[in-house]
Tab-separated table of C-alpha atoms in Angstrom:
chain	number	residue	atom	x	y	z
A	1	MET	CA	145.362	134.788	37.554
A	2	SER	CA	144.139	131.780	39.242
A	3	ALA	CA	141.848	129.218	37.597
A	4	ASP	CA	139.059	129.762	40.468
A	5	HIS	CA	138.920	133.339	39.107
A	6	PRO	CA	134.772	133.758	39.303
A	7	GLY	CA	134.994	134.969	35.960
A	8	VAL	CA	136.029	131.645	34.635
A	9	ASP	CA	132.621	130.086	35.350
A	10	GLU	CA	130.890	132.817	34.026
A	11	LEU	CA	132.963	132.808	30.625
A	12	PHE	CA	132.343	128.926	30.427
A	13	ALA	CA	128.403	129.726	30.857
A	14	LEU	CA	128.326	132.488	28.401
A	15	LEU	CA	130.371	130.213	25.620
A	16	ALA	CA	128.269	127.186	26.525
A	17	TYR	CA	124.980	129.062	25.988
A	18	GLY	CA	126.732	130.412	22.727
A	19	GLU	CA	127.238	127.009	21.304
A	20	VAL	CA	123.603	125.982	22.083
A	21	ALA	CA	122.096	129.051	20.679
A	22	ALA	CA	124.240	128.707	17.435
A	23	PHE	CA	123.232	125.190	17.235
A	24	TYR	CA	119.415	125.872	16.970
A	25	ARG	CA	120.237	129.150	14.675
A	26	LEU	CA	122.183	127.351	12.096
A	27	THR	CA	119.900	124.514	11.998
A	28	GLU	CA	116.727	126.817	11.656
A	29	GLU	CA	118.615	128.882	8.936
A	30	ALA	CA	119.685	125.532	7.061
A	31	ARG	CA	115.873	125.471	6.116
A	32	MET	CA	116.746	128.105	3.248
A	33	ALA	CA	119.710	125.951	1.629
A	34	PRO	CA	118.863	125.818	-1.706
A	35	ASN	CA	119.790	121.908	-1.663
A	36	LEU	CA	120.728	118.767	0.313
A	37	ARG	CA	124.547	119.520	0.464
A	38	GLY	CA	124.025	123.160	1.910
A	39	ARG	CA	121.760	121.284	4.524
A	40	ILE	CA	124.438	118.576	5.516
A	41	ASN	CA	127.264	121.595	5.829
A	42	MET	CA	125.180	123.659	7.830
A	43	ALA	CA	124.185	120.453	9.939
A	44	SER	CA	128.016	119.529	10.265
A	45	MET	CA	128.658	122.733	11.791
A	46	ALA	CA	125.811	122.691	14.159
A	47	ALA	CA	127.125	119.607	15.294
A	48	ALA	CA	130.471	120.833	15.920
A	49	GLU	CA	128.843	123.807	18.113
A	50	MET	CA	127.418	121.036	20.167
A	51	ASN	CA	130.453	119.142	20.583
A	52	HIS	CA	132.178	122.243	21.897
A	53	TYR	CA	129.066	122.486	23.861
A	54	GLU	CA	129.879	119.155	25.619
A	55	LEU	CA	133.606	120.107	26.184
A	56	LEU	CA	132.176	123.304	28.248
A	57	ARG	CA	129.751	121.427	30.111
A	58	ASP	CA	132.457	118.635	31.015
A	59	ALA	CA	134.764	121.437	32.307
A	60	MET	CA	131.821	123.202	34.383
A	61	GLU	CA	130.711	119.889	35.800
A	62	ARG	CA	134.492	119.197	36.702
A	63	ARG	CA	134.182	123.034	38.625
A	64	GLY	CA	131.043	121.978	40.473
A	65	VAL	CA	129.013	124.455	38.474
A	66	ASP	CA	125.174	123.563	37.633
A	67	VAL	CA	125.496	123.923	34.322
A	68	VAL	CA	121.865	124.821	32.984
A	69	PRO	CA	121.001	127.200	35.424
A	70	ALA	CA	124.384	129.017	35.113
A	71	MET	CA	124.008	129.401	31.116
A	72	THR	CA	120.610	130.794	31.419
A	73	LYS	CA	121.866	134.322	32.671
A	74	TYR	CA	123.294	134.716	29.106
A	75	ALA	CA	120.281	133.702	26.929
A	76	SER	CA	118.599	137.086	26.462
A	77	ALA	CA	121.949	138.504	24.932
A	78	LEU	CA	122.365	135.727	22.608
A	79	GLU	CA	118.783	135.312	21.585
A	80	ASN	CA	118.819	138.971	21.096
A	81	TYR	CA	121.724	138.825	19.015
A	82	HIS	CA	120.233	136.050	16.877
A	83	ARG	CA	116.844	137.788	16.720
A	84	LEU	CA	118.293	140.976	15.576
A	85	THR	CA	120.252	139.155	13.036
A	86	THR	CA	117.639	136.931	11.632
A	87	PRO	CA	118.877	136.174	7.773
A	88	SER	CA	116.175	136.667	4.962
A	89	THR	CA	118.253	134.677	2.239
A	90	TRP	CA	120.388	131.758	2.219
A	91	LEU	CA	123.470	133.938	1.319
A	92	GLU	CA	122.700	136.013	4.311
A	93	ALA	CA	122.405	132.965	6.367
A	94	LEU	CA	125.966	131.814	5.062
A	95	VAL	CA	127.932	135.088	5.527
A	96	LYS	CA	126.140	134.980	9.358
A	97	THR	CA	127.660	131.659	9.891
A	98	TYR	CA	131.259	132.668	8.634
A	99	ILE	CA	131.177	135.938	10.408
A	100	GLY	CA	129.682	134.522	13.526
A	101	ASP	CA	132.252	131.732	13.622
A	102	ALA	CA	135.284	134.228	12.863
A	103	LEU	CA	133.893	136.654	15.726
A	104	ALA	CA	133.956	133.672	18.104
A	105	ALA	CA	137.736	132.686	17.118
A	106	ASP	CA	138.679	136.413	17.301
A	107	PHE	CA	137.115	136.784	20.887
A	108	TYR	CA	138.976	133.540	22.002
A	109	ALA	CA	142.142	134.259	20.709
A	110	GLU	CA	141.969	137.701	22.465
A	111	ILE	CA	141.301	136.293	25.774
A	112	THR	CA	143.201	133.233	26.024
A	113	GLY	CA	146.684	134.812	26.682
A	114	ALA	CA	144.958	136.230	29.907
A	115	LEU	CA	143.673	132.799	31.196
A	116	PRO	CA	145.248	130.466	33.542
A	117	ASP	CA	146.285	127.465	31.658
A	118	GLU	CA	143.680	124.841	32.623
A	119	VAL	CA	141.128	127.299	31.588
A	120	ALA	CA	142.988	128.276	28.439
A	121	SER	CA	143.195	124.764	27.331
A	122	VAL	CA	139.350	124.207	27.359
A	123	VAL	CA	138.927	127.298	25.379
A	124	ARG	CA	141.217	126.052	22.875
A	125	GLY	CA	139.589	122.842	22.594
A	126	VAL	CA	136.236	124.713	22.072
A	127	LEU	CA	138.318	126.965	19.292
A	128	ALA	CA	139.664	123.893	17.515
A	129	GLU	CA	136.999	123.271	15.280
A	130	THR	CA	136.569	126.566	13.188
A	131	GLY	CA	137.257	125.862	9.683
A	132	HIS	CA	133.758	124.136	9.436
A	133	SER	CA	132.589	127.300	7.960
A	134	GLN	CA	135.146	127.098	5.036
A	135	PHE	CA	132.369	126.008	2.817
A	136	VAL	CA	130.779	129.475	2.920
A	137	VAL	CA	133.688	131.062	1.151
A	138	ALA	CA	133.673	129.723	-2.217
A	139	GLU	CA	129.643	130.032	-2.639
A	140	VAL	CA	129.365	133.770	-1.209
A	141	GLN	CA	132.491	134.444	-3.497
A	142	ALA	CA	130.692	133.218	-6.275
A	143	ALA	CA	127.440	135.223	-5.599
A	144	VAL	CA	129.308	138.426	-5.198
A	145	SER	CA	131.372	138.406	-8.304
A	146	ALA	CA	128.275	137.645	-10.218
A	147	SER	CA	126.336	140.573	-8.773
A	148	GLU	CA	127.441	144.148	-7.773
A	149	ARG	CA	123.999	144.557	-6.091
A	150	GLN	CA	124.674	141.316	-3.955
A	151	ARG	CA	128.133	142.063	-3.062
A	152	HIS	CA	126.837	145.617	-1.597
A	153	ARG	CA	123.693	144.068	0.131
A	154	LEU	CA	125.879	141.505	1.661
A	155	ALA	CA	128.565	143.958	2.803
A	156	LEU	CA	125.766	146.064	4.465
A	157	TRP	CA	124.554	142.620	6.345
A	158	SER	CA	128.115	141.887	7.337
A	159	ARG	CA	128.498	145.275	9.196
A	160	ARG	CA	124.932	144.844	10.689
A	161	LEU	CA	126.305	141.421	12.082
A	162	LEU	CA	129.378	143.118	13.617
A	163	GLY	CA	127.397	146.091	14.752
A	164	GLU	CA	124.910	143.878	16.619
A	165	ALA	CA	127.820	141.534	18.103
A	166	ILE	CA	129.672	144.237	19.700
A	167	THR	CA	126.215	145.629	21.097
A	168	GLN	CA	125.678	142.381	22.687
A	169	ALA	CA	129.017	141.816	23.916
A	170	GLN	CA	128.824	145.308	25.746
A	171	TYR	CA	125.683	144.600	27.180
A	172	VAL	CA	127.133	141.310	28.326
A	173	LEU	CA	130.382	142.695	30.045
A	174	ALA	CA	128.122	145.633	31.559
A	175	ASP	CA	126.186	143.289	33.533
A	176	HIS	CA	129.306	140.952	34.596
A	177	ASP	CA	132.284	142.752	36.293
A	178	GLU	CA	133.942	139.388	36.981
A	179	LEU	CA	133.872	138.575	33.243
A	180	VAL	CA	135.224	141.987	32.604
A	181	ASP	CA	137.926	141.291	35.152
A	182	LEU	CA	138.826	138.108	33.613
A	183	VAL	CA	138.965	139.205	29.883
A	184	MET	CA	140.654	142.446	30.521
A	185	ALA	CA	143.123	141.097	32.782
A	186	GLY	CA	146.127	143.136	33.787
A	187	GLY	CA	145.028	145.996	31.767
A	188	GLU	CA	143.494	149.303	31.966
A	189	GLY	CA	140.069	148.697	31.686
A	190	LEU	CA	138.138	150.827	29.361
A	191	THR	CA	141.218	152.009	27.408
A	192	GLN	CA	142.108	148.348	26.603
A	193	MET	CA	138.494	147.156	25.942
A	194	ALA	CA	138.398	149.814	23.301
A	195	GLY	CA	141.606	148.489	21.624
A	196	PHE	CA	139.861	145.250	21.688
A	197	PHE	CA	136.809	146.333	20.046
A	198	ASP	CA	139.127	148.139	17.566
A	199	ARG	CA	140.944	144.663	16.742
A	200	LEU	CA	137.692	143.047	16.092
A	201	GLN	CA	136.860	145.429	13.441
A	202	GLN	CA	140.219	145.042	11.726
A	203	THR	CA	140.090	141.337	11.632
A	204	HIS	CA	136.418	141.747	10.475
A	205	HIS	CA	137.655	143.779	7.554
A	206	ALA	CA	140.084	141.205	6.394
A	207	ARG	CA	137.301	138.501	6.648
A	208	MET	CA	135.026	140.608	4.517
A	209	GLN	CA	137.924	141.021	1.867
A	210	GLU	CA	137.939	137.181	2.075
A	211	LEU	CA	134.534	136.963	1.144
A	212	GLY	CA	135.018	139.396	-1.736
A	213	LEU	CA	132.724	141.944	0.375
A	214	ALA	CA	135.322	144.517	1.061
B	1	MET	CA	130.822	88.264	1.154
B	2	SER	CA	132.785	90.930	-0.290
B	3	ALA	CA	133.264	94.577	0.464
B	4	ASP	CA	132.705	95.317	-2.937
B	5	HIS	CA	129.241	94.098	-2.888
B	6	PRO	CA	127.181	96.436	-4.531
B	7	GLY	CA	124.642	96.615	-1.450
B	8	VAL	CA	127.424	98.339	0.826
B	9	ASP	CA	127.404	101.385	-1.144
B	10	GLU	CA	123.446	101.589	-0.824
B	11	LEU	CA	123.872	100.853	2.618
B	12	PHE	CA	126.173	103.345	3.726
B	13	ALA	CA	124.020	105.819	1.290
B	14	LEU	CA	120.636	104.963	3.170
B	15	LEU	CA	122.292	104.856	6.728
B	16	ALA	CA	123.661	108.394	5.865
B	17	TYR	CA	120.333	109.853	4.762
B	18	GLY	CA	119.052	108.363	7.660
B	19	GLU	CA	121.365	110.224	9.995
B	20	VAL	CA	120.675	113.705	8.211
B	21	ALA	CA	116.918	113.315	8.384
B	22	ALA	CA	117.052	112.314	11.904
B	23	PHE	CA	119.280	115.480	12.793
B	24	TYR	CA	116.780	117.932	11.535
B	25	ARG	CA	113.855	116.128	12.786
B	26	LEU	CA	115.260	115.904	15.956
B	27	THR	CA	116.045	119.290	16.272
B	28	GLU	CA	112.621	120.565	14.942
B	29	GLU	CA	110.847	118.441	17.594
B	30	ALA	CA	113.242	119.772	20.209
B	31	ARG	CA	111.023	122.856	20.025
B	32	MET	CA	108.506	121.256	21.935
B	33	ALA	CA	110.735	120.779	24.773
B	34	PRO	CA	109.604	122.333	28.242
B	35	ASN	CA	113.181	123.903	29.014
B	36	LEU	CA	116.376	124.237	28.059
B	37	ARG	CA	117.836	121.010	29.656
B	38	GLY	CA	115.594	118.791	27.348
B	39	ARG	CA	116.317	120.987	24.356
B	40	ILE	CA	120.191	120.650	25.019
B	41	ASN	CA	119.395	116.859	25.263
B	42	MET	CA	118.057	116.643	21.657
B	43	ALA	CA	120.721	118.744	20.543
B	44	SER	CA	123.213	116.299	21.763
B	45	MET	CA	121.638	113.525	20.315
B	46	ALA	CA	121.212	115.328	16.965
B	47	ALA	CA	124.891	116.265	16.960
B	48	ALA	CA	125.544	112.583	17.415
B	49	GLU	CA	123.945	111.762	14.278
B	50	MET	CA	125.798	113.958	12.234
B	51	ASN	CA	129.103	112.716	13.966
B	52	HIS	CA	127.824	109.206	12.586
B	53	TYR	CA	126.739	110.736	9.163
B	54	GLU	CA	130.714	112.007	8.889
B	55	LEU	CA	132.009	108.356	9.706
B	56	LEU	CA	129.454	107.121	6.856
B	57	ARG	CA	130.472	109.828	4.201
B	58	ASP	CA	134.394	109.330	5.123
B	59	ALA	CA	133.808	105.640	4.419
B	60	MET	CA	131.664	106.487	1.096
B	61	GLU	CA	134.585	108.780	-0.045
B	62	ARG	CA	137.075	106.214	0.182
B	63	ARG	CA	134.922	103.868	-1.583
B	64	GLY	CA	134.793	106.437	-4.384
B	65	VAL	CA	131.238	107.117	-3.847
B	66	ASP	CA	129.513	110.704	-4.826
B	67	VAL	CA	127.973	111.046	-1.416
B	68	VAL	CA	125.052	113.305	-1.763
B	69	PRO	CA	123.502	112.143	-5.072
B	70	ALA	CA	123.898	108.583	-3.628
B	71	MET	CA	121.916	109.605	-0.466
B	72	THR	CA	118.967	111.265	-2.131
B	73	LYS	CA	117.730	107.950	-3.408
B	74	TYR	CA	116.683	107.340	0.211
B	75	ALA	CA	115.016	110.515	0.631
B	76	SER	CA	111.599	109.716	0.240
B	77	ALA	CA	111.390	106.767	2.663
B	78	LEU	CA	112.935	108.321	5.475
B	79	GLU	CA	111.262	111.659	4.893
B	80	ASN	CA	107.828	109.838	4.634
B	81	TYR	CA	108.807	108.000	7.928
B	82	HIS	CA	109.183	111.172	9.540
B	83	ARG	CA	106.229	113.132	7.889
B	84	LEU	CA	103.803	110.228	8.916
B	85	THR	CA	105.191	110.057	12.690
B	86	THR	CA	105.336	113.774	13.392
B	87	PRO	CA	104.838	114.084	17.354
B	88	SER	CA	102.208	116.274	18.679
B	89	THR	CA	103.779	116.741	22.254
B	90	TRP	CA	107.118	116.568	23.823
B	91	LEU	CA	106.617	112.795	25.242
B	92	GLU	CA	105.609	111.733	21.893
B	93	ALA	CA	108.720	113.373	20.600
B	94	LEU	CA	110.914	111.621	23.521
B	95	VAL	CA	109.396	108.246	22.674
B	96	LYS	CA	109.932	108.763	18.805
B	97	THR	CA	113.598	109.495	19.528
B	98	TYR	CA	113.804	106.582	22.021
B	99	ILE	CA	112.156	103.972	19.655
B	100	GLY	CA	113.901	105.368	16.609
B	101	ASP	CA	117.308	105.166	18.088
B	102	ALA	CA	116.752	101.532	19.332
B	103	LEU	CA	115.239	100.443	16.086
B	104	ALA	CA	118.224	101.586	14.158
B	105	ALA	CA	120.531	99.722	16.584
B	106	ASP	CA	118.273	96.418	16.345
B	107	PHE	CA	118.862	96.763	12.601
B	108	TYR	CA	122.566	97.505	12.708
B	109	ALA	CA	122.889	94.391	15.069
B	110	GLU	CA	120.806	92.046	12.910
B	111	ILE	CA	123.030	93.047	9.755
B	112	THR	CA	126.593	93.195	10.972
B	113	GLY	CA	127.172	89.578	11.389
B	114	ALA	CA	126.674	89.187	7.410
B	115	LEU	CA	128.708	92.017	6.354
B	116	PRO	CA	132.541	92.114	5.574
B	117	ASP	CA	134.942	93.278	8.405
B	118	GLU	CA	135.725	96.728	7.065
B	119	VAL	CA	132.195	97.242	6.365
B	120	ALA	CA	130.813	96.020	9.976
B	121	SER	CA	133.409	98.016	11.619
B	122	VAL	CA	131.982	101.406	9.827
B	123	VAL	CA	128.398	100.196	10.670
B	124	ARG	CA	129.735	99.594	14.382
B	125	GLY	CA	131.176	103.146	14.599
B	126	VAL	CA	127.972	104.375	13.694
B	127	LEU	CA	126.276	102.214	16.135
B	128	ALA	CA	128.701	103.311	19.062
B	129	GLU	CA	126.689	106.352	20.412
B	130	THR	CA	123.629	105.109	21.081
B	131	GLY	CA	122.832	105.349	24.898
B	132	HIS	CA	122.383	109.265	23.952
B	133	SER	CA	118.829	108.592	24.203
B	134	GLN	CA	118.743	107.260	27.679
B	135	PHE	CA	117.763	110.398	29.027
B	136	VAL	CA	114.119	109.812	27.529
B	137	VAL	CA	113.658	106.812	29.926
B	138	ALA	CA	113.488	108.702	33.244
B	139	GLU	CA	110.982	111.383	31.786
B	140	VAL	CA	108.704	108.678	30.157
B	141	GLN	CA	108.335	106.361	33.216
B	142	ALA	CA	107.900	109.501	35.536
B	143	ALA	CA	104.910	110.698	32.914
B	144	VAL	CA	103.251	107.108	32.254
B	145	SER	CA	103.526	106.343	36.076
B	146	ALA	CA	101.420	109.343	36.836
B	147	SER	CA	98.758	108.974	34.000
B	148	GLU	CA	97.237	105.876	33.087
B	149	ARG	CA	95.842	107.699	30.059
B	150	GLN	CA	99.338	108.926	29.098
B	151	ARG	CA	100.454	105.347	29.269
B	152	HIS	CA	97.984	104.002	26.710
B	153	ARG	CA	98.221	107.098	24.678
B	154	LEU	CA	101.908	106.416	24.221
B	155	ALA	CA	101.844	102.845	24.007
B	156	LEU	CA	99.546	103.475	20.801
B	157	TRP	CA	101.945	105.953	19.657
B	158	SER	CA	105.090	103.615	20.286
B	159	ARG	CA	102.975	100.853	18.142
B	160	ARG	CA	102.446	103.362	15.109
B	161	LEU	CA	106.273	104.206	14.953
B	162	LEU	CA	107.215	100.679	14.686
B	163	GLY	CA	104.389	99.961	12.138
B	164	GLU	CA	105.818	102.848	10.009
B	165	ALA	CA	109.276	102.243	10.383
B	166	ILE	CA	108.735	98.444	9.157
B	167	THR	CA	106.402	99.944	6.277
B	168	GLN	CA	109.201	101.992	5.035
B	169	ALA	CA	111.971	99.543	5.548
B	170	GLN	CA	109.632	97.241	3.327
B	171	TYR	CA	109.447	99.783	0.547
B	172	VAL	CA	112.935	100.474	0.629
B	173	LEU	CA	114.335	96.624	0.408
B	174	ALA	CA	111.203	96.295	-2.410
B	175	ASP	CA	113.472	98.875	-4.485
B	176	HIS	CA	116.679	97.758	-3.846
B	177	ASP	CA	117.587	94.167	-4.454
B	178	GLU	CA	121.204	94.639	-4.046
B	179	LEU	CA	120.567	95.792	-0.350
B	180	VAL	CA	118.361	92.940	0.315
B	181	ASP	CA	120.886	90.631	-0.992
B	182	LEU	CA	123.534	92.358	1.285
B	183	VAL	CA	121.313	92.189	4.472
B	184	MET	CA	119.916	88.775	3.945
B	185	ALA	CA	123.172	87.153	2.770
B	186	GLY	CA	123.348	83.379	2.920
B	187	GLY	CA	119.802	83.196	3.951
B	188	GLU	CA	116.596	81.948	2.486
B	189	GLY	CA	115.128	85.421	1.273
B	190	LEU	CA	111.399	86.190	2.437
B	191	THR	CA	111.403	83.572	5.141
B	192	GLN	CA	114.434	85.131	6.733
B	193	MET	CA	112.975	88.552	6.084
B	194	ALA	CA	109.900	87.583	8.185
B	195	GLY	CA	112.224	86.401	10.732
B	196	PHE	CA	114.018	89.884	10.829
B	197	PHE	CA	110.862	91.908	11.139
B	198	ASP	CA	109.621	89.446	13.976
B	199	ARG	CA	112.718	89.924	15.874
B	200	LEU	CA	112.451	93.775	15.731
B	201	GLN	CA	108.807	93.054	17.041
B	202	GLN	CA	110.270	91.249	20.208
B	203	THR	CA	112.954	93.976	21.001
B	204	HIS	CA	110.463	96.641	20.646
B	205	HIS	CA	108.016	94.894	23.069
B	206	ALA	CA	111.093	95.001	25.285
B	207	ARG	CA	111.796	98.648	25.007
B	208	MET	CA	108.249	99.291	25.584
B	209	GLN	CA	108.554	97.691	29.072
B	210	GLU	CA	111.675	99.763	29.692
B	211	LEU	CA	109.672	102.807	28.850
B	212	GLY	CA	106.867	101.668	31.316
B	213	LEU	CA	104.579	101.214	28.133
B	214	ALA	CA	103.833	97.740	28.174
């Protein structure tokens, strides 16, 4: 697989829009924080997303891509995901942050093996700062261990987040053959894609256990 | 001047709240951006504010300060400044960003000379990333060279920003003797403070010329 595979520009553009969308959503959802500490944690996560965006932007510029127009192709899938998963409580916002961060990390981990070195190193750089969402775990665990109703509610919410993420990912892949070709490199197409989504479900289940939701 | 001057903790706490407040305000004001490029520029600036916050937080933690409670003392002055200078157009938002960044840099430049080395180096680190607001200059210059009315309007706005900043700075200093003692170290108190605000006005005028507003 060569670094000038046309899917590379598309992957970077998709991830770049994802970072900017996450920045604005995290910041908006942080309004629900009960205190300054929560708002600061969300702002730190949002800032990390923008630092990742800047890595992607620099990589795209080195590749001669006109960054902003390239990103806008992915606006609707990402904005739809966020619109369909607008949290109504601070706990929902926390869970969304955590699951979103984890799904992105899973996706990156699944695809890096198939990528040319210089592309994989950008993707690793973008991956580097997860762990920012660890502040979520203690707060969610405390809330759900105090309330079975809250646990049930957040478990449903978490499943909905995964479902919407997979739906939007499928729309994106259906529209961008070069992206499918890149991330499914050397594989058998749909069969492998089904395995990919299965593994996402499994790691998602592990995440729910970590949050005390399973 | 020793690094354990009680004003140092107060200065760091004030700057830290300032960074977090700027983060949220920039992000909110970015909604007025006419396009994705503008939203991205504002998000990058906001992320730089959070990176500065993290430097200050780390420095405060090394000094054994309980960061979040220390910061909340400065909430009202900074929130008042932002509330009283809520922009009503994208151009006003851009000018506010630029002037705010510049005033912060002027303030830092005025005080670093008086600070102990290890404190000054934190303040310099926080200063390091100005220049993010340079994207504002071209956009504002283009708008005001096309419209005399816009120029007049933004010049008034810019004066209002400076006035509110000075008002809030005076409130903060009036309430925090240890901060005055730190930033006015070795000086003659009020006389020197008047000189300080005079110099802010002069550099502000230079900024307005740069934006095409003078």
